[in-house]
Amino acid sequence: MGATEKDIDAIVEERVQAVLDRKLDALVDERVARALAEHEARQAPGQLDRIAIVASKGSLDMAYPPLILATTAAAMGMEAGIFFTFYGLDIINKKKNRSLGVPPVGNPAMPVPVPNIIGMLPGMTSAATMMMKNWMGRVKLQSVPEFLDMALDLDVKLIGCQMTMDVMGTRQSDLIDGVQIGGAATFLEFSSKAKTSLFV
Amino acid sequence: MSSQVHVDEEIDCRGLSCPLPIIKTKKAIDGMQAGQVLKMLATDPGSINDMAAWVSKTGNEMVDREEGEGIYTYYIRKVG
């Protein structure tokens, strides 16, 4: 009699354990599914941890913000891309990107303020450019070509604007290696899934 | 004053401006094993906030931080 009771106890315990396990599994599954759904709902649909930047200006001072932001984003684990369009295409033009200049005209933020009428004189752009290069050398800021190498090394996507190339007669061989060529649609497809998009 | 943290690798970003300390830190961490600690030296005052943002975004751990005589020292443990 005692033996049977023990057997029954064991069977009951096993059954109860099986039911508990099943219920627990179901509960865990349900909670995980709910947490995942909540996490997904918090993110905007289709958005990636990505930054998309338009670089539209070809002066030395305007070349830096897109390059600094894109390389930093990549270093933070984000996906980053820059679309070089209009004068911004000069930034990835290897014949031009070592000699980008700083225009003193219409630039009230020069370290030494230059009246526009003086800024218009011949040689003033190279004077302003020299001033900025001095300042950049002091803080050991890298050159534009060095930044581009770093960007490619960090897998930043560099897209040259096809239309600008057509207008300015730029060939793919004029551009640095590693850039892709595309149009507005290429950039928009890329930026449509980006959390952050900037126009510089 | 020196931190008690065991350091596996060290990089010197003194004299470098934004964003190089961040980028060099990322490169160094990429080449390390999970659990190892990187010591990074910088002089850029912006690196205080930038490094905090970087660990927060990348999920790595700032084990310790020191500051003195214009030099900022960071100890970062690679996570995952």
PDB file of C-alpha atoms in Angstrom, chain A residues 6 8-9 16 19 45-46 50 53 68 77 82 85 100 121-122 124 133 146 158-159 163 176-177 191 193:
ATOM      1  CA  LYS A   6       4.624   6.658  -3.264  1.00  0.00           C
ATOM      2  CA  ILE A   8       1.001   7.933  -7.113  1.00  0.00           C
ATOM      3  CA  ASP A   9       2.829  10.788  -5.425  1.00  0.00           C
ATOM      4  CA  VAL A  16       2.199  18.916 -12.010  1.00  0.00           C
ATOM      5  CA  VAL A  19       1.931  21.403 -16.526  1.00  0.00           C
ATOM      6  CA  PRO A  45       8.924  51.986 -39.129  1.00  0.00           C
ATOM      7  CA  GLY A  46      11.727  51.148 -41.540  1.00  0.00           C
ATOM      8  CA  ARG A  50      21.825  55.624 -40.085  1.00  0.00           C
ATOM      9  CA  ILE A  53      24.306  63.900 -45.204  1.00  0.00           C
ATOM     10  CA  ILE A  68      33.551  64.987 -39.201  1.00  0.00           C
ATOM     11  CA  GLY A  77      28.485  52.162 -34.780  1.00  0.00           C
ATOM     12  CA  ILE A  82      27.481  61.471 -47.717  1.00  0.00           C
ATOM     13  CA  THR A  85      26.495  67.357 -55.006  1.00  0.00           C
ATOM     14  CA  LEU A 100      39.812  73.970 -51.369  1.00  0.00           C
ATOM     15  CA  LEU A 121      40.407  92.018 -53.661  1.00  0.00           C
ATOM     16  CA  PRO A 122      42.646  89.531 -55.487  1.00  0.00           C
ATOM     17  CA  MET A 124      42.151  87.655 -50.240  1.00  0.00           C
ATOM     18  CA  LYS A 133      44.963  76.167 -42.563  1.00  0.00           C
ATOM     19  CA  GLU A 146      43.044  62.292 -44.840  1.00  0.00           C
ATOM     20  CA  LEU A 158      30.523  58.253 -50.363  1.00  0.00           C
ATOM     21  CA  ILE A 159      28.177  59.015 -53.242  1.00  0.00           C
ATOM     22  CA  MET A 163      24.174  65.125 -62.589  1.00  0.00           C
ATOM     23  CA  ILE A 176      38.939  59.517 -55.372  1.00  0.00           C
ATOM     24  CA  ASP A 177      38.741  55.718 -55.393  1.00  0.00           C
ATOM     25  CA  SER A 191      18.075  58.864 -46.552  1.00  0.00           C
ATOM     26  CA  LYS A 193      15.597  54.919 -43.985  1.00  0.00           C
TER      27      LYS A 193
END
